[in-house]
Amino acid sequence: MVAVTSSWTEPSNTATALLLLGRGADPASERGVDCPGDLPAPSDPDLVARAAAAKSALGGRVFVLGHHYQRDEVIRFADVTGDSFKLAREAAARPEAEFIVFCGVHFMAESADILTSPEQRVVLPDLAAGCSMADMAVLGQVETAWEQFQDLGLVDEIVPVTYMNSSADIKGFVGRNGGVVCTSSNAERALTWSFERGSKVLFLPDQHLGRNTAVLQLGFSLDDCVLYDPHKPNGGLTERQLRDAKMILWRGHCSVHGRFTIDSVREVRERVPGVNVLVHPECRHDVVRAADLVGSTEYIIKALDAAPAGSSWAVGTELNLVRRMALAHPDKQIMFLDRTVCYCSTMNRIDLPHLVWVLEELVAGRVPNQIVVDPATARDARVALDRMLALP
Ligand code: SF4
């Protein structure tokens, strides 16, 4: 374990620190259902030894992936860590692994299932580990919006683009309709590709990534962007607004990154002279504009790794990662952008008891919580993912 350094200050708890998602909800949604397993008690002092023993018994048959936002107790058992796209590619690069244990959230495990061979089985340690952002774009809603665009004679002009953080259903829809998947690292390239094929983009499901990329990287104005609210008739937009828009942004956001505000940026600049503010592009537009640097999770890690000793950083992304980076770089002052806790509650559902449970089940010859994308959806989603992989 890494020792706690004096430079790290834990943000204070808030009543909404762990946004309660994923309890007994629709199994067809990203929220999944409660874990059905006979989990070991969190207080079991042998959990670390049990996880190590089960992983060792499985040997090369299992490959454990750990998303950067996972808890330290889980990350220590990961064979590789990364963001969602890197992890899906890592899974695809291990055809010899019979089981892929994905310590992340549901849409990530789906992408791994799409990109791995049919013989490999992808396991999510807790089925309730969904993503609130992915849940904000449901296939039926998107199809309804598309029909509206069809009625207005707009679909031939619109290229659908979905962020990696979306369900396999949505990636399949995008693949069927000439669109592409993007990540926070390649959103600019994906939008450029799309505007070579149409005059408008429907961007799913993260309005902030779509807006930030269109305005700050492609030079569109805020007036070129409209917000499509699936809970309002016609998305809450007039025909004129839809016809004039370049970017039709789906009304979705990340519950974690959406919590950072412009006040957090102002407050930290006053409190820490010379601080560098580094945020993820899932943050709100005003926050991103006020930051010094903006980039994906991998970009944030590289920027902090490369920062000079003695420099100060306020980082707007998930707390587990920021804390880990602060502890790994005691020579730099790395702090959380907000004064209060901001975990991804669904990521945090994957804890050591769940990991021990799935590993021991696999040792016993049972495959718990397997994530399977139906072949037709997987085929269409693969088209959209392959277009992303082929982006210049
Ligand atoms: S951090 Fe945000 S986008 Fe990522 S899994 Fe959590 S809710 Fe979803």
Short mmCIF file of C-alpha atoms and ligand atoms in Angstrom, two decimals:
data_model
loop_
_atom_site.label_atom_id
_atom_site.label_comp_id
_atom_site.label_asym_id
_atom_site.label_seq_id
_atom_site.Cartn_x
_atom_site.Cartn_y
_atom_site.Cartn_z
CA MET A 1 0.00 0.00 0.00
CA VAL A 2 1.12 3.55 -0.68
CA ALA A 3 1.64 5.69 2.42
CA VAL A 4 -0.61 8.68 2.92
CA THR A 5 1.29 11.90 2.33
CA SER A 6 0.83 15.14 4.16
CA SER A 7 -0.14 16.92 0.93
CA TRP A 8 -3.38 15.00 0.49
CA THR A 9 -6.47 16.42 2.18
CA GLU A 10 -9.54 14.24 2.07
CA PRO A 11 -12.62 16.17 0.91
CA SER A 12 -15.45 16.28 3.41
CA ASN A 13 -18.39 13.92 3.22
CA THR A 14 -21.71 15.05 1.84
CA ALA A 15 -25.10 13.45 2.09
CA THR A 16 -24.99 12.81 -1.64
CA ALA A 17 -21.40 11.63 -1.76
CA LEU A 18 -22.48 8.21 -2.92
CA LEU A 19 -25.37 8.83 -5.24
CA LEU A 20 -27.65 5.90 -4.75
CA LEU A 21 -28.02 4.14 -8.02
CA GLY A 22 -28.41 0.58 -9.07
CA ARG A 23 -30.65 -0.93 -6.41
CA GLY A 24 -33.10 -3.50 -7.68
CA ALA A 25 -33.70 -1.68 -10.94
CA ASP A 26 -34.49 -2.78 -14.48
CA PRO A 27 -32.06 -5.54 -15.47
CA ALA A 28 -32.18 -4.31 -19.07
CA SER A 29 -30.83 -0.93 -18.05
CA GLU A 30 -27.32 0.05 -17.13
CA ARG A 31 -28.39 -0.04 -13.51
CA GLY A 32 -28.66 -3.80 -13.47
CA VAL A 33 -29.98 -5.58 -10.44
CA ASP A 34 -28.81 -6.40 -6.97
CA CYS A 35 -25.97 -8.86 -6.84
CA PRO A 36 -27.46 -12.32 -6.25
CA GLY A 37 -24.30 -13.79 -4.78
CA ASP A 38 -23.49 -15.16 -1.37
CA LEU A 39 -20.89 -12.47 -0.71
CA PRO A 40 -18.20 -12.72 1.94
CA ALA A 41 -18.57 -10.26 4.79
CA PRO A 42 -16.68 -6.99 4.26
CA SER A 43 -15.19 -7.51 7.71
CA ASP A 44 -13.63 -10.85 6.77
CA PRO A 45 -9.91 -10.35 7.58
CA ASP A 46 -8.95 -12.94 4.96
CA LEU A 47 -10.42 -11.14 1.95
CA VAL A 48 -7.06 -10.10 0.51
CA ALA A 49 -5.64 -13.59 0.95
CA ARG A 50 -8.78 -15.15 -0.53
CA ALA A 51 -8.66 -12.91 -3.61
CA ALA A 52 -4.96 -13.63 -4.09
CA ALA A 53 -5.49 -17.39 -3.70
CA ALA A 54 -8.41 -17.53 -6.13
CA LYS A 55 -6.60 -15.41 -8.70
CA SER A 56 -3.51 -17.58 -8.40
CA ALA A 57 -5.61 -20.77 -8.76
CA LEU A 58 -7.11 -19.41 -11.99
CA GLY A 59 -3.71 -18.33 -13.33
CA GLY A 60 -3.78 -17.32 -17.00
CA ARG A 61 -7.43 -18.36 -17.34
CA VAL A 62 -8.50 -15.06 -15.81
CA PHE A 63 -7.61 -11.47 -16.74
CA VAL A 64 -8.68 -8.77 -14.32
CA LEU A 65 -9.28 -5.27 -15.68
CA GLY A 66 -9.42 -2.28 -13.32
CA HIS A 67 -10.87 1.09 -14.32
CA HIS A 68 -8.99 4.11 -12.95
CA TYR A 69 -11.98 5.09 -10.81
CA GLN A 70 -12.04 1.80 -8.90
CA ARG A 71 -11.22 1.50 -5.22
CA ASP A 72 -7.60 0.76 -4.25
CA GLU A 73 -8.66 -2.56 -2.67
CA VAL A 74 -9.78 -3.70 -6.13
CA ILE A 75 -7.12 -1.99 -8.25
CA ARG A 76 -4.40 -3.94 -6.45
CA PHE A 77 -5.70 -7.14 -8.08
CA ALA A 78 -5.99 -5.68 -11.59
CA ASP A 79 -3.70 -7.09 -14.28
CA VAL A 80 -4.07 -3.81 -16.12
CA THR A 81 -5.62 -0.43 -15.32
CA GLY A 82 -6.99 2.10 -17.74
CA ASP A 83 -9.97 4.03 -19.02
CA SER A 84 -12.92 2.25 -20.57
CA PHE A 85 -11.59 2.12 -24.10
CA LYS A 86 -8.08 1.04 -23.16
CA LEU A 87 -9.50 -1.73 -21.01
CA ALA A 88 -11.79 -3.02 -23.76
CA ARG A 89 -8.80 -3.17 -26.10
CA GLU A 90 -6.69 -4.89 -23.46
CA ALA A 91 -9.40 -7.52 -23.09
CA ALA A 92 -9.47 -8.04 -26.86
CA ALA A 93 -5.70 -8.46 -26.84
CA ARG A 94 -5.90 -11.43 -24.41
CA PRO A 95 -7.59 -14.19 -26.42
CA GLU A 96 -5.99 -16.78 -24.16
CA ALA A 97 -7.92 -15.56 -21.11
CA GLU A 98 -11.06 -17.61 -20.65
CA PHE A 99 -12.56 -15.13 -18.18
CA ILE A 100 -12.37 -11.35 -18.27
CA VAL A 101 -13.28 -9.94 -14.86
CA PHE A 102 -14.16 -6.32 -15.54
CA CYS A 103 -13.84 -4.10 -12.49
CA GLY A 104 -15.68 -1.15 -13.98
CA VAL A 105 -19.29 -0.54 -14.94
CA HIS A 106 -21.82 -2.32 -17.13
CA PHE A 107 -21.29 -0.51 -20.46
CA MET A 108 -17.56 -1.23 -20.23
CA ALA A 109 -18.17 -4.93 -19.74
CA GLU A 110 -20.53 -4.86 -22.73
CA SER A 111 -17.82 -3.28 -24.90
CA ALA A 112 -15.37 -5.94 -23.74
CA ASP A 113 -17.88 -8.65 -24.67
CA ILE A 114 -18.32 -7.09 -28.13
CA LEU A 115 -14.56 -6.87 -28.73
CA THR A 116 -13.56 -10.29 -27.35
CA SER A 117 -14.05 -13.70 -28.93
CA PRO A 118 -17.30 -15.64 -28.41
CA GLU A 119 -15.45 -18.18 -26.26
CA GLN A 120 -14.30 -15.59 -23.75
CA ARG A 121 -16.65 -14.78 -20.92
CA VAL A 122 -16.88 -11.30 -19.43
CA VAL A 123 -17.84 -11.03 -15.76
CA LEU A 124 -18.97 -7.89 -13.92
CA PRO A 125 -18.46 -8.42 -10.16
CA ASP A 126 -21.65 -6.52 -9.28
CA LEU A 127 -24.50 -6.29 -11.79
CA ALA A 128 -25.67 -3.09 -10.12
CA ALA A 129 -22.49 -1.33 -11.25
CA GLY A 130 -24.13 0.67 -14.01
CA CYS A 131 -23.53 4.20 -15.25
CA SER A 132 -26.07 6.93 -14.63
CA MET A 133 -24.95 8.76 -17.76
CA ALA A 134 -25.41 5.70 -19.98
CA ASP A 135 -28.88 5.26 -18.48
CA MET A 136 -29.84 8.75 -19.66
CA ALA A 137 -30.04 7.56 -23.28
CA VAL A 138 -32.39 4.61 -23.69
CA LEU A 139 -32.83 3.02 -27.11
CA GLY A 140 -36.59 3.66 -27.29
CA GLN A 141 -36.06 7.36 -26.58
CA VAL A 142 -33.37 7.67 -29.23
CA GLU A 143 -35.50 5.87 -31.80
CA THR A 144 -38.38 8.26 -31.03
CA ALA A 145 -36.09 11.24 -31.58
CA TRP A 146 -34.81 9.73 -34.82
CA GLU A 147 -38.40 9.31 -36.08
CA GLN A 148 -38.98 12.97 -35.34
CA PHE A 149 -35.89 13.89 -37.35
CA GLN A 150 -37.15 11.59 -40.11
CA ASP A 151 -40.53 13.36 -40.19
CA LEU A 152 -38.72 16.67 -40.59
CA GLY A 153 -36.62 15.25 -43.42
CA LEU A 154 -33.42 15.74 -41.43
CA VAL A 155 -32.00 12.23 -40.96
CA ASP A 156 -29.92 12.31 -44.13
CA GLU A 157 -28.10 15.32 -42.72
CA ILE A 158 -27.54 13.91 -39.23
CA VAL A 159 -24.66 11.66 -38.20
CA PRO A 160 -25.20 10.05 -34.78
CA VAL A 161 -22.17 9.94 -32.50
CA THR A 162 -22.16 8.20 -29.17
CA TYR A 163 -19.68 8.45 -26.38
CA MET A 164 -18.12 5.17 -25.27
CA ASN A 165 -20.11 5.66 -22.05
CA SER A 166 -23.36 4.37 -23.52
CA SER A 167 -25.13 1.04 -23.64
CA ALA A 168 -24.48 -1.53 -26.37
CA ASP A 169 -28.02 -0.79 -27.63
CA ILE A 170 -27.10 2.83 -28.31
CA LYS A 171 -23.79 1.88 -29.94
CA GLY A 172 -25.77 -0.55 -32.12
CA PHE A 173 -28.22 2.21 -33.10
CA VAL A 174 -25.33 4.47 -34.05
CA GLY A 175 -23.66 1.69 -36.05
CA ARG A 176 -26.90 0.99 -37.98
CA ASN A 177 -27.33 4.66 -38.81
CA GLY A 178 -23.93 5.55 -40.21
CA GLY A 179 -22.41 6.89 -37.01
CA VAL A 180 -19.39 6.37 -34.84
CA VAL A 181 -18.40 5.82 -31.21
CA CYS A 182 -15.99 8.27 -29.60
CA THR A 183 -14.00 8.53 -26.40
CA SER A 184 -12.99 11.65 -24.53
CA SER A 185 -9.58 11.33 -26.24
CA ASN A 186 -10.81 11.23 -29.84
CA ALA A 187 -14.09 13.19 -29.72
CA GLU A 188 -12.65 15.95 -31.91
CA ARG A 189 -11.60 13.45 -34.60
CA ALA A 190 -14.96 11.68 -34.41
CA LEU A 191 -16.83 14.97 -34.85
CA THR A 192 -14.59 16.04 -37.74
CA TRP A 193 -15.25 12.66 -39.41
CA SER A 194 -18.98 13.11 -38.84
CA PHE A 195 -19.14 16.64 -40.26
CA GLU A 196 -17.46 15.33 -43.41
CA ARG A 197 -20.51 13.07 -43.80
CA GLY A 198 -23.36 15.28 -42.65
CA SER A 199 -24.20 18.83 -41.68
CA LYS A 200 -25.45 17.95 -38.18
CA VAL A 201 -24.46 15.62 -35.35
CA LEU A 202 -26.70 13.97 -32.81
CA PHE A 203 -24.35 13.57 -29.84
CA LEU A 204 -25.22 10.92 -27.22
CA PRO A 205 -25.43 10.78 -24.24
CA ASP A 206 -23.08 13.37 -22.69
CA GLN A 207 -24.10 16.93 -23.53
CA HIS A 208 -20.96 18.33 -21.91
CA LEU A 209 -18.42 16.33 -23.90
CA GLY A 210 -20.36 17.15 -27.06
CA ARG A 211 -20.60 20.87 -26.33
CA ASN A 212 -17.04 21.23 -25.07
CA THR A 213 -15.62 19.46 -28.12
CA ALA A 214 -17.78 21.30 -30.65
CA VAL A 215 -17.16 24.76 -29.20
CA LEU A 216 -13.62 24.55 -27.85
CA GLN A 217 -12.06 22.26 -30.44
CA LEU A 218 -14.13 22.63 -33.61
CA GLY A 219 -14.90 26.34 -33.24
CA PHE A 220 -18.71 26.16 -33.23
CA SER A 221 -20.63 28.70 -31.20
CA LEU A 222 -22.89 27.85 -28.29
CA ASP A 223 -25.79 28.92 -30.52
CA ASP A 224 -24.91 26.13 -32.94
CA CYS A 225 -25.75 23.64 -30.15
CA VAL A 226 -29.25 22.70 -29.00
CA LEU A 227 -30.20 20.44 -26.11
CA TYR A 228 -32.56 17.57 -26.86
CA ASP A 229 -34.55 16.59 -23.75
CA PRO A 230 -36.04 13.11 -24.27
CA HIS A 231 -38.57 13.77 -21.51
CA LYS A 232 -40.20 16.65 -23.40
CA PRO A 233 -42.36 16.48 -26.54
CA ASN A 234 -40.12 16.87 -29.60
CA GLY A 235 -37.15 17.08 -27.27
CA GLY A 236 -38.35 20.50 -26.12
CA LEU A 237 -37.16 21.97 -29.43
CA THR A 238 -38.92 23.76 -32.26
CA GLU A 239 -38.56 22.72 -35.87
CA ARG A 240 -36.59 25.91 -36.53
CA GLN A 241 -34.14 25.14 -33.71
CA LEU A 242 -33.55 21.64 -35.06
CA ARG A 243 -33.10 22.87 -38.62
CA ASP A 244 -30.61 25.58 -37.56
CA ALA A 245 -28.58 23.44 -35.14
CA LYS A 246 -25.20 21.92 -35.96
CA MET A 247 -24.95 19.92 -32.74
CA ILE A 248 -28.02 18.24 -31.28
CA LEU A 249 -26.85 17.39 -27.78
CA TRP A 250 -28.66 14.67 -25.86
CA ARG A 251 -29.62 15.78 -22.37
CA GLY A 252 -27.29 13.46 -20.47
CA HIS A 253 -24.41 14.10 -18.11
CA CYS A 254 -22.06 12.40 -15.69
CA SER A 255 -23.28 12.61 -12.10
CA VAL A 256 -19.68 12.82 -10.91
CA HIS A 257 -18.10 15.35 -13.29
CA GLY A 258 -21.31 17.39 -13.47
CA ARG A 259 -20.89 18.27 -9.79
CA PHE A 260 -17.88 20.54 -10.30
CA THR A 261 -18.86 24.19 -10.57
CA ILE A 262 -17.27 27.44 -11.56
CA ASP A 263 -17.30 28.34 -7.85
CA SER A 264 -15.02 25.35 -7.14
CA VAL A 265 -12.54 26.75 -9.67
CA ARG A 266 -12.70 30.29 -8.25
CA GLU A 267 -12.39 29.02 -4.69
CA VAL A 268 -9.30 26.91 -5.35
CA ARG A 269 -7.60 29.70 -7.30
CA GLU A 270 -8.09 32.03 -4.32
CA ARG A 271 -6.95 29.43 -1.82
CA VAL A 272 -3.91 28.12 -3.72
CA PRO A 273 -1.99 30.79 -5.66
CA GLY A 274 -0.48 29.44 -8.87
CA VAL A 275 -2.61 26.30 -8.86
CA ASN A 276 -3.18 24.53 -12.19
CA VAL A 277 -6.79 23.50 -12.72
CA LEU A 278 -7.05 20.25 -14.68
CA VAL A 279 -10.47 18.86 -15.55
CA HIS A 280 -12.17 16.15 -17.57
CA PRO A 281 -14.25 17.21 -20.61
CA GLU A 282 -17.36 15.65 -19.00
CA CYS A 283 -17.37 18.75 -16.76
CA ARG A 284 -19.73 21.64 -17.51
CA HIS A 285 -18.75 24.10 -20.20
CA ASP A 286 -18.08 27.03 -17.84
CA VAL A 287 -15.85 24.83 -15.67
CA VAL A 288 -13.87 23.61 -18.67
CA ARG A 289 -13.49 27.18 -19.95
CA ALA A 290 -12.18 28.32 -16.57
CA ALA A 291 -9.68 25.44 -16.31
CA ASP A 292 -6.05 25.57 -17.43
CA LEU A 293 -6.06 22.12 -18.95
CA VAL A 294 -8.76 19.72 -20.06
CA GLY A 295 -8.43 16.10 -21.09
CA SER A 296 -9.42 12.48 -20.74
CA THR A 297 -8.57 10.34 -17.74
CA GLU A 298 -5.43 9.06 -19.46
CA TYR A 299 -4.46 12.67 -20.31
CA ILE A 300 -4.96 13.72 -16.68
CA ILE A 301 -2.70 10.91 -15.47
CA LYS A 302 0.03 11.79 -17.98
CA ALA A 303 -0.18 15.51 -17.15
CA LEU A 304 0.22 14.81 -13.43
CA ASP A 305 3.03 12.31 -14.03
CA ALA A 306 4.89 14.91 -16.12
CA ALA A 307 4.25 17.89 -13.81
CA PRO A 308 7.32 19.41 -12.15
CA ALA A 309 8.00 18.79 -8.49
CA GLY A 310 6.53 21.51 -6.29
CA SER A 311 3.70 22.36 -8.70
CA SER A 312 0.09 22.54 -7.48
CA TRP A 313 -2.87 20.88 -9.16
CA ALA A 314 -6.61 20.96 -8.54
CA VAL A 315 -8.11 18.06 -10.44
CA GLY A 316 -11.73 17.73 -11.51
CA THR A 317 -12.36 14.04 -11.96
CA GLU A 318 -13.31 11.02 -9.86
CA LEU A 319 -11.96 11.02 -6.32
CA ASN A 320 -10.39 7.54 -6.19
CA LEU A 321 -8.14 8.47 -9.09
CA VAL A 322 -7.23 11.90 -7.73
CA ARG A 323 -6.38 10.45 -4.35
CA ARG A 324 -4.24 7.71 -5.94
CA MET A 325 -2.37 10.29 -8.04
CA ALA A 326 -1.77 12.48 -4.98
CA LEU A 327 -0.36 9.56 -3.04
CA ALA A 328 1.82 8.50 -5.97
CA HIS A 329 3.32 12.01 -6.30
CA PRO A 330 4.14 13.29 -2.81
CA ASP A 331 6.50 15.88 -4.37
CA LYS A 332 3.55 17.65 -6.03
CA GLN A 333 0.51 19.23 -4.41
CA ILE A 334 -2.39 17.36 -5.99
CA MET A 335 -5.85 18.13 -4.62
CA PHE A 336 -9.44 17.46 -5.47
CA LEU A 337 -11.14 20.37 -7.25
CA ASP A 338 -14.17 20.32 -4.98
CA ARG A 339 -14.23 20.59 -1.20
CA THR A 340 -16.66 17.69 -0.90
CA VAL A 341 -16.49 14.01 -1.80
CA CYS A 342 -17.28 13.02 -5.36
CA TYR A 343 -17.02 9.29 -5.99
CA CYS A 344 -18.68 7.44 -8.81
CA SER A 345 -21.11 5.50 -6.65
CA THR A 346 -21.70 2.77 -9.20
CA MET A 347 -17.98 2.19 -9.74
CA ASN A 348 -17.67 1.95 -5.98
CA ARG A 349 -20.14 -0.90 -5.88
CA ILE A 350 -17.31 -3.16 -7.02
CA ASP A 351 -15.52 -3.82 -3.77
CA LEU A 352 -13.26 -6.55 -2.48
CA PRO A 353 -16.10 -8.86 -1.31
CA HIS A 354 -17.60 -8.81 -4.82
CA LEU A 355 -14.22 -9.47 -6.40
CA VAL A 356 -13.51 -12.36 -4.02
CA TRP A 357 -16.96 -13.78 -4.71
CA VAL A 358 -16.61 -13.83 -8.52
CA LEU A 359 -13.06 -15.18 -8.43
CA GLU A 360 -14.01 -17.99 -6.05
CA GLU A 361 -17.07 -18.81 -8.15
CA LEU A 362 -14.86 -19.10 -11.22
CA VAL A 363 -12.49 -21.38 -9.34
CA ALA A 364 -15.52 -23.52 -8.41
CA GLY A 365 -16.46 -23.84 -12.09
CA ARG A 366 -19.38 -21.41 -12.06
CA VAL A 367 -19.53 -18.19 -14.11
CA PRO A 368 -21.36 -15.47 -12.15
CA ASN A 369 -22.68 -12.19 -13.56
CA GLN A 370 -21.71 -12.88 -17.15
CA ILE A 371 -22.35 -9.93 -19.47
CA VAL A 372 -23.60 -11.00 -22.88
CA VAL A 373 -24.56 -8.65 -25.69
CA ASP A 374 -27.00 -10.21 -28.16
CA PRO A 375 -25.35 -10.99 -31.52
CA ALA A 376 -27.37 -8.52 -33.64
CA THR A 377 -26.67 -5.62 -31.27
CA ALA A 378 -23.04 -6.64 -30.96
CA ARG A 379 -22.65 -6.73 -34.75
CA ASP A 380 -24.04 -3.19 -35.19
CA ALA A 381 -22.15 -1.82 -32.20
CA ARG A 382 -18.97 -3.33 -33.59
CA VAL A 383 -19.51 -1.38 -36.81
CA ALA A 384 -19.59 1.88 -34.83
CA LEU A 385 -16.58 0.84 -32.75
CA ASP A 386 -14.61 -0.19 -35.85
CA ARG A 387 -15.34 3.21 -37.43
CA MET A 388 -13.83 4.79 -34.34
CA LEU A 389 -10.76 2.55 -34.55
CA ALA A 390 -10.31 3.59 -38.19
CA LEU A 391 -10.51 7.34 -37.44
CA PRO A 392 -7.55 9.20 -38.94
S1 SF4 B 1 -17.87 8.53 -13.63
FE1 SF4 B 1 -19.74 9.26 -14.63
S2 SF4 B 1 -19.62 8.50 -16.75
FE2 SF4 B 1 -18.11 7.34 -15.51
S3 SF4 B 1 -19.22 5.49 -14.87
FE3 SF4 B 1 -19.47 7.01 -13.22
S4 SF4 B 1 -21.43 8.07 -13.72
FE4 SF4 B 1 -20.76 6.96 -15.58
#
